[in-house]
PDB file of C-alpha atoms and ligand atoms in Angstrom:
ATOM      1  CA  UNK A   1      58.085 164.643 -29.863  1.00 47.00           C
ATOM      2  CA  UNK A   2      59.626 166.329 -33.175  1.00 50.00           C
ATOM      3  CA  UNK A   3      58.544 169.025 -35.545  1.00 56.00           C
ATOM      4  CA  UNK A   4      56.357 167.144 -38.190  1.00 67.00           C
ATOM      5  CA  UNK A   5      58.858 167.904 -41.128  1.00 77.00           C
ATOM      6  CA  UNK A   6      62.181 166.953 -39.179  1.00 96.00           C
ATOM      7  CA  UNK A   7      63.712 163.726 -39.294  1.00 98.00           C
ATOM      8  CA  UNK A   8      65.849 161.551 -36.984  1.00 98.00           C
ATOM      9  CA  UNK A   9      68.682 159.904 -39.161  1.00 98.00           C
ATOM     10  CA  UNK A  10      69.632 156.464 -37.809  1.00 98.00           C
ATOM     11  CA  UNK A  11      72.701 154.579 -39.307  1.00 98.00           C
ATOM     12  CA  UNK A  12      73.011 150.929 -38.775  1.00 98.00           C
ATOM     13  CA  UNK A  13      69.529 150.835 -38.455  1.00 98.00           C
ATOM     14  CA  UNK A  14      68.487 147.294 -39.444  1.00 97.00           C
ATOM     15  CA  UNK A  15      70.111 145.492 -36.573  1.00 96.00           C
ATOM     16  CA  UNK A  16      71.007 145.424 -32.999  1.00 96.00           C
ATOM     17  CA  UNK A  17      71.238 148.915 -31.138  1.00 97.00           C
ATOM     18  CA  UNK A  18      70.509 150.716 -34.239  1.00 98.00           C
ATOM     19  CA  UNK A  19      67.178 148.887 -34.675  1.00 98.00           C
ATOM     20  CA  UNK A  20      66.439 149.606 -31.041  1.00 98.00           C
ATOM     21  CA  UNK A  21      67.196 153.119 -31.463  1.00 98.00           C
ATOM     22  CA  UNK A  22      64.506 153.096 -34.487  1.00 98.00           C
ATOM     23  CA  UNK A  23      61.591 151.776 -32.313  1.00 98.00           C
ATOM     24  CA  UNK A  24      62.683 153.732 -29.268  1.00 98.00           C
ATOM     25  CA  UNK A  25      62.554 157.004 -31.423  1.00 98.00           C
ATOM     26  CA  UNK A  26      59.525 155.931 -33.215  1.00 98.00           C
ATOM     27  CA  UNK A  27      57.715 155.422 -30.120  1.00 98.00           C
ATOM     28  CA  UNK A  28      58.328 159.034 -29.194  1.00 98.00           C
ATOM     29  CA  UNK A  29      56.875 160.210 -32.149  1.00 98.00           C
ATOM     30  CA  UNK A  30      59.924 160.924 -34.477  1.00 98.00           C
ATOM     31  CA  UNK A  31      60.068 160.791 -38.015  1.00 98.00           C
ATOM     32  CA  UNK A  32      62.869 158.528 -39.154  1.00 98.00           C
ATOM     33  CA  UNK A  33      65.416 158.364 -41.882  1.00 98.00           C
ATOM     34  CA  UNK A  34      67.026 154.864 -41.405  1.00 98.00           C
ATOM     35  CA  UNK A  35      70.182 153.943 -43.070  1.00 98.00           C
ATOM     36  CA  UNK A  36      71.825 150.500 -43.520  1.00 98.00           C
ATOM     37  CA  UNK A  37      73.532 148.101 -45.794  1.00 97.00           C
ATOM     38  CA  UNK A  38      71.005 147.430 -48.603  1.00 95.00           C
ATOM     39  CA  UNK A  39      69.386 144.226 -47.774  1.00 89.00           C
ATOM     40  CA  UNK A  40      66.099 142.646 -46.548  1.00 92.00           C
ATOM     41  CA  UNK A  41      66.618 143.220 -42.820  1.00 95.00           C
ATOM     42  CA  UNK A  42      66.234 147.036 -43.612  1.00 97.00           C
ATOM     43  CA  UNK A  43      62.970 146.502 -45.656  1.00 97.00           C
ATOM     44  CA  UNK A  44      61.889 144.296 -42.610  1.00 97.00           C
ATOM     45  CA  UNK A  45      62.575 146.878 -39.861  1.00 98.00           C
ATOM     46  CA  UNK A  46      60.919 149.592 -42.324  1.00 98.00           C
ATOM     47  CA  UNK A  47      57.812 147.542 -42.562  1.00 98.00           C
ATOM     48  CA  UNK A  48      57.568 146.567 -38.532  1.00 98.00           C
ATOM     49  CA  UNK A  49      57.982 150.477 -38.025  1.00 98.00           C
ATOM     50  CA  UNK A  50      55.384 151.415 -40.403  1.00 98.00           C
ATOM     51  CA  UNK A  51      52.951 148.691 -38.998  1.00 98.00           C
ATOM     52  CA  UNK A  52      53.419 149.928 -35.273  1.00 98.00           C
ATOM     53  CA  UNK A  53      54.113 153.783 -35.558  1.00 98.00           C
ATOM     54  CA  UNK A  54      52.225 156.609 -36.981  1.00 97.00           C
ATOM     55  CA  UNK A  55      55.356 158.440 -38.227  1.00 98.00           C
ATOM     56  CA  UNK A  56      56.868 158.837 -41.505  1.00 98.00           C
ATOM     57  CA  UNK A  57      59.539 156.351 -41.879  1.00 98.00           C
ATOM     58  CA  UNK A  58      62.189 156.725 -45.072  1.00 98.00           C
ATOM     59  CA  UNK A  59      64.781 153.991 -45.547  1.00 98.00           C
ATOM     60  CA  UNK A  60      67.801 154.150 -47.783  1.00 98.00           C
ATOM     61  CA  UNK A  61      70.100 151.030 -48.396  1.00 98.00           C
ATOM     62  CA  UNK A  62      73.437 152.336 -48.589  1.00 98.00           C
ATOM     63  CA  UNK A  63      77.064 150.858 -47.952  1.00 98.00           C
ATOM     64  CA  UNK A  64      78.437 153.779 -46.022  1.00 98.00           C
ATOM     65  CA  UNK A  65      81.944 152.738 -46.696  1.00 98.00           C
ATOM     66  CA  UNK A  66      81.643 153.673 -50.162  1.00 97.00           C
ATOM     67  CA  UNK A  67      83.303 156.764 -51.690  1.00 95.00           C
ATOM     68  CA  UNK A  68      80.630 159.730 -51.456  1.00 96.00           C
ATOM     69  CA  UNK A  69      78.278 157.629 -49.483  1.00 98.00           C
ATOM     70  CA  UNK A  70      77.507 160.641 -47.111  1.00 98.00           C
ATOM     71  CA  UNK A  71      76.962 162.988 -50.250  1.00 98.00           C
ATOM     72  CA  UNK A  72      74.701 160.317 -51.552  1.00 98.00           C
ATOM     73  CA  UNK A  73      72.950 159.937 -48.296  1.00 98.00           C
ATOM     74  CA  UNK A  74      72.409 163.924 -47.965  1.00 98.00           C
ATOM     75  CA  UNK A  75      71.289 164.353 -51.549  1.00 98.00           C
ATOM     76  CA  UNK A  76      68.692 161.465 -50.989  1.00 98.00           C
ATOM     77  CA  UNK A  77      67.620 163.517 -47.911  1.00 97.00           C
ATOM     78  CA  UNK A  78      67.545 166.588 -49.858  1.00 96.00           C
ATOM     79  CA  UNK A  79      65.662 165.587 -52.630  1.00 96.00           C
ATOM     80  CA  UNK A  80      63.048 163.978 -50.516  1.00 96.00           C
ATOM     81  CA  UNK A  81      62.490 166.926 -48.252  1.00 95.00           C
ATOM     82  CA  UNK A  82      63.861 165.494 -45.360  1.00 96.00           C
ATOM     83  CA  UNK A  83      65.303 167.739 -42.846  1.00 96.00           C
ATOM     84  CA  UNK A  84      67.476 166.439 -39.882  1.00 97.00           C
ATOM     85  CA  UNK A  85      67.432 167.689 -36.336  1.00 97.00           C
ATOM     86  CA  UNK A  86      68.803 164.177 -34.770  1.00 98.00           C
ATOM     87  CA  UNK A  87      71.717 162.450 -36.268  1.00 98.00           C
ATOM     88  CA  UNK A  88      72.642 159.035 -34.685  1.00 98.00           C
ATOM     89  CA  UNK A  89      75.849 157.709 -35.929  1.00 98.00           C
ATOM     90  CA  UNK A  90      75.488 153.955 -34.796  1.00 98.00           C
ATOM     91  CA  UNK A  91      76.900 151.813 -37.675  1.00 98.00           C
ATOM     92  CA  UNK A  92      80.050 150.158 -36.699  1.00 97.00           C
ATOM     93  CA  UNK A  93      81.991 147.024 -37.184  1.00 95.00           C
ATOM     94  CA  UNK A  94      84.764 145.488 -35.550  1.00 93.00           C
ATOM     95  CA  UNK A  95      87.380 142.478 -35.607  1.00 91.00           C
ATOM     96  CA  UNK A  96      89.644 140.749 -32.912  1.00 91.00           C
ATOM     97  CA  UNK A  97      92.816 138.708 -33.054  1.00 94.00           C
ATOM     98  CA  UNK A  98      96.101 139.502 -33.051  1.00 95.00           C
ATOM     99  CA  UNK A  99      97.086 142.773 -35.192  1.00 96.00           C
ATOM    100  CA  UNK A 100      99.909 141.030 -36.789  1.00 96.00           C
ATOM    101  CA  UNK A 101      97.495 138.573 -38.398  1.00 94.00           C
ATOM    102  CA  UNK A 102      94.906 141.370 -39.328  1.00 94.00           C
ATOM    103  CA  UNK A 103      94.195 142.351 -42.683  1.00 93.00           C
ATOM    104  CA  UNK A 104      94.807 145.882 -44.117  1.00 95.00           C
ATOM    105  CA  UNK A 105      91.711 145.686 -46.102  1.00 96.00           C
ATOM    106  CA  UNK A 106      89.515 144.852 -43.361  1.00 96.00           C
ATOM    107  CA  UNK A 107      91.293 147.340 -41.012  1.00 97.00           C
ATOM    108  CA  UNK A 108      90.613 150.132 -43.647  1.00 97.00           C
ATOM    109  CA  UNK A 109      87.046 148.858 -43.860  1.00 97.00           C
ATOM    110  CA  UNK A 110      86.532 149.351 -40.303  1.00 97.00           C
ATOM    111  CA  UNK A 111      88.112 152.722 -40.224  1.00 98.00           C
ATOM    112  CA  UNK A 112      85.984 153.765 -43.166  1.00 98.00           C
ATOM    113  CA  UNK A 113      82.866 153.066 -41.432  1.00 98.00           C
ATOM    114  CA  UNK A 114      83.445 153.667 -37.912  1.00 98.00           C
ATOM    115  CA  UNK A 115      85.199 157.034 -38.392  1.00 98.00           C
ATOM    116  CA  UNK A 116      85.111 158.427 -41.860  1.00 98.00           C
ATOM    117  CA  UNK A 117      81.679 157.825 -42.476  1.00 98.00           C
ATOM    118  CA  UNK A 118      80.834 159.444 -39.146  1.00 98.00           C
ATOM    119  CA  UNK A 119      82.834 162.298 -39.848  1.00 98.00           C
ATOM    120  CA  UNK A 120      81.569 163.046 -43.206  1.00 98.00           C
ATOM    121  CA  UNK A 121      77.720 162.311 -42.406  1.00 98.00           C
ATOM    122  CA  UNK A 122      78.055 164.904 -39.510  1.00 98.00           C
ATOM    123  CA  UNK A 123      79.775 167.360 -41.647  1.00 98.00           C
ATOM    124  CA  UNK A 124      77.223 167.220 -44.545  1.00 98.00           C
ATOM    125  CA  UNK A 125      74.225 167.235 -42.194  1.00 98.00           C
ATOM    126  CA  UNK A 126      75.517 169.845 -39.826  1.00 98.00           C
ATOM    127  CA  UNK A 127      73.812 172.957 -41.642  1.00 97.00           C
ATOM    128  CA  UNK A 128      70.533 171.241 -41.242  1.00 95.00           C
ATOM    129  CA  UNK A 129      71.324 170.476 -37.656  1.00 97.00           C
ATOM    130  CA  UNK A 130      72.247 174.329 -37.117  1.00 97.00           C
ATOM    131  CA  UNK A 131      69.177 175.421 -39.296  1.00 96.00           C
ATOM    132  CA  UNK A 132      66.798 173.203 -37.045  1.00 94.00           C
ATOM    133  CA  UNK A 133      68.455 173.699 -33.602  1.00 96.00           C
ATOM    134  CA  UNK A 134      68.141 172.609 -30.932  1.00 96.00           C
ATOM    135  CA  UNK A 135      69.349 169.540 -32.456  1.00 98.00           C
ATOM    136  CA  UNK A 136      71.191 166.540 -31.165  1.00 98.00           C
ATOM    137  CA  UNK A 137      74.026 164.444 -32.464  1.00 98.00           C
ATOM    138  CA  UNK A 138      74.304 161.015 -30.902  1.00 98.00           C
ATOM    139  CA  UNK A 139      77.888 158.973 -31.703  1.00 98.00           C
ATOM    140  CA  UNK A 140      77.919 155.269 -30.943  1.00 98.00           C
ATOM    141  CA  UNK A 141      81.403 154.674 -29.179  1.00 98.00           C
ATOM    142  CA  UNK A 142      82.213 152.010 -26.650  1.00 97.00           C
ATOM    143  CA  UNK A 143      83.446 151.483 -22.964  1.00 95.00           C
ATOM    144  CA  UNK A 144      86.374 150.687 -25.046  1.00 93.00           C
ATOM    145  CA  UNK A 145      87.040 154.214 -26.100  1.00 95.00           C
ATOM    146  CA  UNK A 146      89.186 154.978 -22.862  1.00 91.00           C
ATOM    147  CA  UNK A 147      90.368 151.221 -22.604  1.00 95.00           C
ATOM    148  CA  UNK A 148      92.625 150.316 -25.241  1.00 95.00           C
ATOM    149  CA  UNK A 149      92.013 146.636 -25.700  1.00 95.00           C
ATOM    150  CA  UNK A 150      94.906 144.567 -26.836  1.00 96.00           C
ATOM    151  CA  UNK A 151      93.662 142.139 -29.755  1.00 95.00           C
ATOM    152  CA  UNK A 152      91.129 144.536 -30.701  1.00 94.00           C
ATOM    153  CA  UNK A 153      93.538 147.404 -31.522  1.00 96.00           C
ATOM    154  CA  UNK A 154      92.047 148.853 -34.677  1.00 97.00           C
ATOM    155  CA  UNK A 155      88.306 148.849 -33.172  1.00 96.00           C
ATOM    156  CA  UNK A 156      89.303 150.174 -29.799  1.00 97.00           C
ATOM    157  CA  UNK A 157      91.043 152.646 -31.775  1.00 98.00           C
ATOM    158  CA  UNK A 158      88.215 153.722 -34.099  1.00 98.00           C
ATOM    159  CA  UNK A 159      85.906 154.154 -30.771  1.00 98.00           C
ATOM    160  CA  UNK A 160      88.671 156.287 -29.067  1.00 98.00           C
ATOM    161  CA  UNK A 161      88.644 158.617 -32.239  1.00 98.00           C
ATOM    162  CA  UNK A 162      84.547 158.958 -31.989  1.00 98.00           C
ATOM    163  CA  UNK A 163      84.934 159.773 -28.163  1.00 98.00           C
ATOM    164  CA  UNK A 164      87.739 162.615 -28.871  1.00 98.00           C
ATOM    165  CA  UNK A 165      85.727 163.897 -32.168  1.00 98.00           C
ATOM    166  CA  UNK A 166      82.416 164.057 -30.226  1.00 98.00           C
ATOM    167  CA  UNK A 167      83.810 165.900 -26.968  1.00 98.00           C
ATOM    168  CA  UNK A 168      85.675 168.368 -29.316  1.00 98.00           C
ATOM    169  CA  UNK A 169      82.638 168.998 -31.358  1.00 98.00           C
ATOM    170  CA  UNK A 170      80.077 169.127 -28.533  1.00 98.00           C
ATOM    171  CA  UNK A 171      82.267 172.236 -27.094  1.00 98.00           C
ATOM    172  CA  UNK A 172      82.423 173.849 -30.677  1.00 98.00           C
ATOM    173  CA  UNK A 173      78.911 173.579 -31.385  1.00 98.00           C
ATOM    174  CA  UNK A 174      77.461 174.797 -27.882  1.00 97.00           C
ATOM    175  CA  UNK A 175      76.748 178.157 -29.341  1.00 97.00           C
ATOM    176  CA  UNK A 176      74.515 176.747 -32.233  1.00 97.00           C
ATOM    177  CA  UNK A 177      72.149 174.948 -29.588  1.00 97.00           C
ATOM    178  CA  UNK A 178      73.570 171.451 -30.970  1.00 98.00           C
ATOM    179  CA  UNK A 179      74.039 168.600 -28.277  1.00 98.00           C
ATOM    180  CA  UNK A 180      76.727 166.386 -28.904  1.00 98.00           C
ATOM    181  CA  UNK A 181      76.549 162.911 -26.863  1.00 98.00           C
ATOM    182  CA  UNK A 182      78.627 159.916 -26.991  1.00 98.00           C
ATOM    183  CA  UNK A 183      77.440 156.488 -25.976  1.00 98.00           C
ATOM    184  CA  UNK A 184      80.078 154.104 -24.541  1.00 97.00           C
ATOM    185  CA  UNK A 185      78.223 150.663 -23.625  1.00 96.00           C
ATOM    186  CA  UNK A 186      80.003 147.611 -22.383  1.00 92.00           C
ATOM    187  CA  UNK A 187      78.773 144.274 -24.094  1.00 88.00           C
ATOM    188  CA  UNK A 188      75.519 144.298 -26.007  1.00 92.00           C
ATOM    189  CA  UNK A 189      73.827 141.499 -26.807  1.00 91.00           C
ATOM    190  CA  UNK A 190      73.198 142.014 -30.542  1.00 89.00           C
ATOM    191  CA  UNK A 191      75.359 139.890 -32.779  1.00 73.00           C
ATOM    192  CA  UNK A 192      77.813 136.957 -33.006  1.00 70.00           C
ATOM    193  CA  UNK A 193      80.921 139.185 -32.337  1.00 63.00           C
ATOM    194  CA  UNK A 194      79.216 140.322 -29.258  1.00 65.00           C
ATOM    195  CA  UNK A 195      78.416 136.853 -28.270  1.00 71.00           C
ATOM    196  CA  UNK A 196      81.981 135.838 -28.762  1.00 66.00           C
ATOM    197  CA  UNK A 197      82.911 138.477 -26.519  1.00 63.00           C
ATOM    198  CA  UNK A 198      80.630 137.593 -24.088  1.00 70.00           C
ATOM    199  CA  UNK A 199      81.840 134.045 -24.243  1.00 70.00           C
ATOM    200  CA  UNK A 200      85.424 134.969 -24.241  1.00 66.00           C
ATOM    201  CA  UNK A 201      85.045 137.076 -21.046  1.00 66.00           C
ATOM    202  CA  UNK A 202      82.961 134.712 -19.198  1.00 70.00           C
ATOM    203  CA  UNK A 203      81.136 135.379 -15.992  1.00 71.00           C
ATOM    204  CA  UNK A 204      82.614 139.230 -16.054  1.00 68.00           C
ATOM    205  CA  UNK A 205      80.455 139.794 -19.289  1.00 71.00           C
ATOM    206  CA  UNK A 206      77.389 138.758 -17.405  1.00 73.00           C
ATOM    207  CA  UNK A 207      78.113 141.680 -15.115  1.00 78.00           C
ATOM    208  CA  UNK A 208      78.304 144.161 -18.201  1.00 80.00           C
ATOM    209  CA  UNK A 209      75.845 142.884 -20.509  1.00 88.00           C
ATOM    210  CA  UNK A 210      72.748 144.879 -21.640  1.00 92.00           C
ATOM    211  CA  UNK A 211      70.328 144.557 -24.165  1.00 94.00           C
ATOM    212  CA  UNK A 212      70.036 146.816 -27.039  1.00 97.00           C
ATOM    213  CA  UNK A 213      66.487 148.209 -26.037  1.00 97.00           C
ATOM    214  CA  UNK A 214      67.901 149.134 -22.782  1.00 97.00           C
ATOM    215  CA  UNK A 215      70.884 150.916 -24.061  1.00 98.00           C
ATOM    216  CA  UNK A 216      68.565 152.761 -26.697  1.00 98.00           C
ATOM    217  CA  UNK A 217      66.273 153.755 -24.336  1.00 98.00           C
ATOM    218  CA  UNK A 218      68.712 154.864 -21.712  1.00 98.00           C
ATOM    219  CA  UNK A 219      70.721 156.822 -24.177  1.00 98.00           C
ATOM    220  CA  UNK A 220      68.145 158.686 -25.308  1.00 98.00           C
ATOM    221  CA  UNK A 221      66.844 160.057 -22.016  1.00 98.00           C
ATOM    222  CA  UNK A 222      70.648 160.927 -21.216  1.00 98.00           C
ATOM    223  CA  UNK A 223      71.020 162.785 -24.490  1.00 98.00           C
ATOM    224  CA  UNK A 224      68.007 164.874 -23.708  1.00 98.00           C
ATOM    225  CA  UNK A 225      69.379 165.559 -20.349  1.00 98.00           C
ATOM    226  CA  UNK A 226      72.274 166.934 -22.234  1.00 97.00           C
ATOM    227  CA  UNK A 227      74.890 164.440 -21.014  1.00 98.00           C
ATOM    228  CA  UNK A 228      77.906 164.367 -23.080  1.00 98.00           C
ATOM    229  CA  UNK A 229      79.153 160.994 -22.147  1.00 98.00           C
ATOM    230  CA  UNK A 230      76.905 158.269 -21.733  1.00 98.00           C
ATOM    231  CA  UNK A 231      77.590 155.059 -19.869  1.00 97.00           C
ATOM    232  CA  UNK A 232      74.661 152.586 -19.765  1.00 97.00           C
ATOM    233  CA  UNK A 233      75.188 150.331 -16.644  1.00 94.00           C
ATOM    234  CA  UNK A 234      76.651 150.820 -13.411  1.00 94.00           C
ATOM    235  CA  UNK A 235      79.273 148.110 -13.883  1.00 92.00           C
ATOM    236  CA  UNK A 236      80.750 149.833 -16.791  1.00 92.00           C
ATOM    237  CA  UNK A 237      80.750 153.152 -15.473  1.00 94.00           C
ATOM    238  CA  UNK A 238      82.613 151.840 -12.265  1.00 95.00           C
ATOM    239  CA  UNK A 239      85.104 150.092 -14.319  1.00 94.00           C
ATOM    240  CA  UNK A 240      86.041 153.096 -16.388  1.00 95.00           C
ATOM    241  CA  UNK A 241      86.141 155.280 -13.269  1.00 95.00           C
ATOM    242  CA  UNK A 242      88.694 152.590 -11.433  1.00 96.00           C
ATOM    243  CA  UNK A 243      90.609 152.052 -14.716  1.00 95.00           C
ATOM    244  CA  UNK A 244      91.352 155.727 -15.009  1.00 94.00           C
ATOM    245  CA  UNK A 245      93.201 155.972 -11.581  1.00 96.00           C
ATOM    246  CA  UNK A 246      95.054 152.969 -12.311  1.00 97.00           C
ATOM    247  CA  UNK A 247      98.776 153.556 -13.381  1.00 97.00           C
ATOM    248  CA  UNK A 248      98.964 152.847 -17.215  1.00 96.00           C
ATOM    249  CA  UNK A 249     101.151 149.712 -16.963  1.00 97.00           C
ATOM    250  CA  UNK A 250      99.137 148.054 -14.729  1.00 97.00           C
ATOM    251  CA  UNK A 251      95.796 148.805 -16.512  1.00 96.00           C
ATOM    252  CA  UNK A 252      97.138 147.603 -19.855  1.00 97.00           C
ATOM    253  CA  UNK A 253      98.121 144.287 -17.845  1.00 97.00           C
ATOM    254  CA  UNK A 254      94.758 143.921 -16.687  1.00 95.00           C
ATOM    255  CA  UNK A 255      93.063 144.409 -19.908  1.00 95.00           C
ATOM    256  CA  UNK A 256      95.521 142.002 -21.703  1.00 96.00           C
ATOM    257  CA  UNK A 257      94.537 139.427 -19.209  1.00 94.00           C
ATOM    258  CA  UNK A 258      91.003 140.150 -19.651  1.00 88.00           C
ATOM    259  CA  UNK A 259      90.916 139.913 -23.275  1.00 88.00           C
ATOM    260  CA  UNK A 260      93.578 137.331 -23.751  1.00 90.00           C
ATOM    261  CA  UNK A 261      91.095 134.694 -25.272  1.00 84.00           C
ATOM    262  CA  UNK A 262      90.601 137.261 -28.173  1.00 85.00           C
ATOM    263  CA  UNK A 263      94.216 136.383 -29.134  1.00 83.00           C
ATOM    264  CA  UNK A 264      93.163 133.334 -31.063  1.00 79.00           C
ATOM    265  CA  UNK A 265      90.437 134.894 -32.843  1.00 80.00           C
ATOM    266  CA  UNK A 266      90.809 134.891 -36.635  1.00 75.00           C
ATOM    267  CA  UNK A 267      90.628 138.398 -38.295  1.00 71.00           C
ATOM    268  CA  UNK A 268      87.812 138.199 -41.135  1.00 57.00           C
ATOM    269  CA  UNK A 269      89.073 136.976 -44.392  1.00 35.00           C
ATOM    270  CA  UNK A 270      88.623 139.747 -46.972  1.00 34.00           C
ATOM    271  CA  UNK A 271      85.990 140.366 -49.994  1.00 35.00           C
ATOM    272  CA  UNK A 272      83.334 142.681 -49.701  1.00 36.00           C
ATOM    273  CA  UNK A 273      80.648 139.871 -49.102  1.00 36.00           C
ATOM    274  CA  UNK A 274      82.743 138.283 -46.334  1.00 38.00           C
ATOM    275  CA  UNK A 275      83.270 141.616 -44.364  1.00 39.00           C
ATOM    276  CA  UNK A 276      79.538 141.894 -44.636  1.00 42.00           C
ATOM    277  CA  UNK A 277      79.153 138.580 -43.437  1.00 40.00           C
ATOM    278  CA  UNK A 278      81.820 138.741 -40.854  1.00 40.00           C
ATOM    279  CA  UNK A 279      80.235 141.294 -38.849  1.00 44.00           C
ATOM    280  CA  UNK A 280      76.900 139.396 -38.363  1.00 41.00           C
TER     281      UNK A 280
HETATM  282  N1  LIG B 301      77.270 145.032 -29.612  1.00 55.23           N
HETATM  283  C1  LIG B 301      77.932 145.581 -28.558  1.00 55.23           C
HETATM  284  O1  LIG B 301      78.478 144.865 -27.677  1.00 55.23           O
HETATM  285  C2  LIG B 301      78.500 146.751 -28.568  1.00 55.23           C
HETATM  286  C3  LIG B 301      79.424 147.298 -27.754  1.00 55.23           C
HETATM  287  C4  LIG B 301      79.822 148.695 -27.429  1.00 55.23           C
HETATM  288  C5  LIG B 301      79.402 149.541 -28.835  1.00 55.23           C
HETATM  289  N2  LIG B 301      78.818 148.937 -29.866  1.00 55.23           N
HETATM  290  C6  LIG B 301      78.715 149.901 -30.948  1.00 55.23           C
HETATM  291  O2  LIG B 301      77.278 150.100 -31.082  1.00 55.23           O
HETATM  292  C7  LIG B 301      77.348 150.085 -32.763  1.00 55.23           C
HETATM  293  C8  LIG B 301      76.067 149.058 -33.017  1.00 55.23           C
HETATM  294  O3  LIG B 301      76.530 147.611 -32.766  1.00 55.23           O
HETATM  295  P1  LIG B 301      75.538 146.462 -32.831  1.00 55.23           P
HETATM  296  O4  LIG B 301      76.185 145.269 -32.057  1.00 55.23           O
HETATM  297  O5  LIG B 301      74.210 146.875 -32.978  1.00 55.23           O
HETATM  298  O6  LIG B 301      75.986 146.142 -34.477  1.00 55.23           O
HETATM  299  P2  LIG B 301      75.277 145.077 -35.459  1.00 55.23           P
HETATM  300  O7  LIG B 301      74.119 144.525 -34.556  1.00 55.23           O
HETATM  301  O8  LIG B 301      76.338 144.365 -36.095  1.00 55.23           O
HETATM  302  O9  LIG B 301      74.536 146.037 -36.509  1.00 55.23           O
HETATM  303  C9  LIG B 301      75.372 146.882 -37.244  1.00 55.23           C
HETATM  304  C10 LIG B 301      74.585 147.880 -38.225  1.00 55.23           C
HETATM  305  O10 LIG B 301      75.412 148.709 -38.851  1.00 55.23           O
HETATM  306  C11 LIG B 301      75.006 148.447 -40.286  1.00 55.23           C
HETATM  307  N3  LIG B 301      76.040 148.556 -41.175  1.00 55.23           N
HETATM  308  C12 LIG B 301      77.090 147.343 -41.218  1.00 55.23           C
HETATM  309  N4  LIG B 301      78.275 147.972 -42.183  1.00 55.23           N
HETATM  310  C13 LIG B 301      77.585 148.906 -42.718  1.00 55.23           C
HETATM  311  C14 LIG B 301      78.030 149.682 -43.949  1.00 55.23           C
HETATM  312  N5  LIG B 301      79.136 149.467 -44.534  1.00 55.23           N
HETATM  313  N6  LIG B 301      77.190 150.745 -44.321  1.00 55.23           N
HETATM  314  C15 LIG B 301      76.148 151.000 -43.826  1.00 55.23           C
HETATM  315  N7  LIG B 301      75.471 150.445 -42.802  1.00 55.23           N
HETATM  316  C16 LIG B 301      76.324 149.235 -42.407  1.00 55.23           C
HETATM  317  C17 LIG B 301      74.327 146.938 -40.278  1.00 55.23           C
HETATM  318  O11 LIG B 301      73.547 146.876 -41.563  1.00 55.23           O
HETATM  319  P3  LIG B 301      72.838 145.593 -42.134  1.00 55.23           P
HETATM  320  O12 LIG B 301      72.082 145.118 -41.154  1.00 55.23           O
HETATM  321  O13 LIG B 301      72.381 145.644 -43.330  1.00 55.23           O
HETATM  322  O14 LIG B 301      74.270 144.636 -42.273  1.00 55.23           O
HETATM  323  C18 LIG B 301      73.652 147.026 -39.014  1.00 55.23           C
HETATM  324  O15 LIG B 301      72.472 147.721 -39.155  1.00 55.23           O
HETATM  325  C19 LIG B 301      78.517 149.926 -33.463  1.00 55.23           C
HETATM  326  O16 LIG B 301      78.989 151.081 -33.598  1.00 55.23           O
HETATM  327  C20 LIG B 301      79.452 149.109 -32.375  1.00 55.23           C
HETATM  328  O17 LIG B 301      80.526 149.317 -32.399  1.00 55.23           O
HETATM  329  C21 LIG B 301      78.520 147.810 -29.569  1.00 55.23           C
END
């Protein structure tokens, strides 16, 4: 439950894990400020939430990779009297294939959304989070944060960035009573990329696979327990722990073998609309 004038800001709210976060927070009585690309999926999530829950839902369609996007989100919140005490940086995209075949424009797009937007939103909303403390920041990383994946080099590196940034921030913000958590899921069945990854990994993926609703509900519970690193599922947890103790060269050989099927994947062709299409 949250203060009636306080809101939970969720990015990437129109699909997958972000949408699951919306329903779980609304079920817990939070007012929501939801942000995703401006399309009908966002309006339909907004409508579903309003029909089901008696909380305030404010939706904003915004491409977070645009220059000054974080400032626009912040100004919108300010002019609508929205004060944030939970920030869920969930929006993220990725691509797979040989790095040499990747496209610089897409790589920059992934880094802007996964990292730059997250840093800027956190920076913009921090004064509000401090003012409303105790507050929470939940950043969506991946189990790949500590397992650098060949053939997903840019994506995997952005997830490592989120991991390091969040850990550093969690220590820095302790005196202000702001808890920072990082979620590191394995495979979650949300979109075509996830499906491709699951198919690439065969039986191994079934061991890792989670549904978005399970990830969201587990992550929120762990966040309130003050967990810094949240790994949904026992198998991903065991893999991360075991990999940690392996010699680096062995670890990298194993990861290359597991993800070799990604080698043949095409990186996404470039144009704004194609980038948007490609992440679905
Ligand atoms: N799925 C997995 O297996 C998995 C595993 C580990 C970590 N993760 C991480 O979990 C997060 C959510 O993943 P998901 O699989 O749920 O993703 P998803 O189903 O593809 O949904 C992505 C969300 O981000 C929004 N989005 C994309 N580009 C955006 C932009 N430029 N500006 C604003 N919003 C944008 C999308 O909005 P629209 O709907 O309007 O396009 C959508 O709501 C990501 O950070 C991902 O890296 C996922």
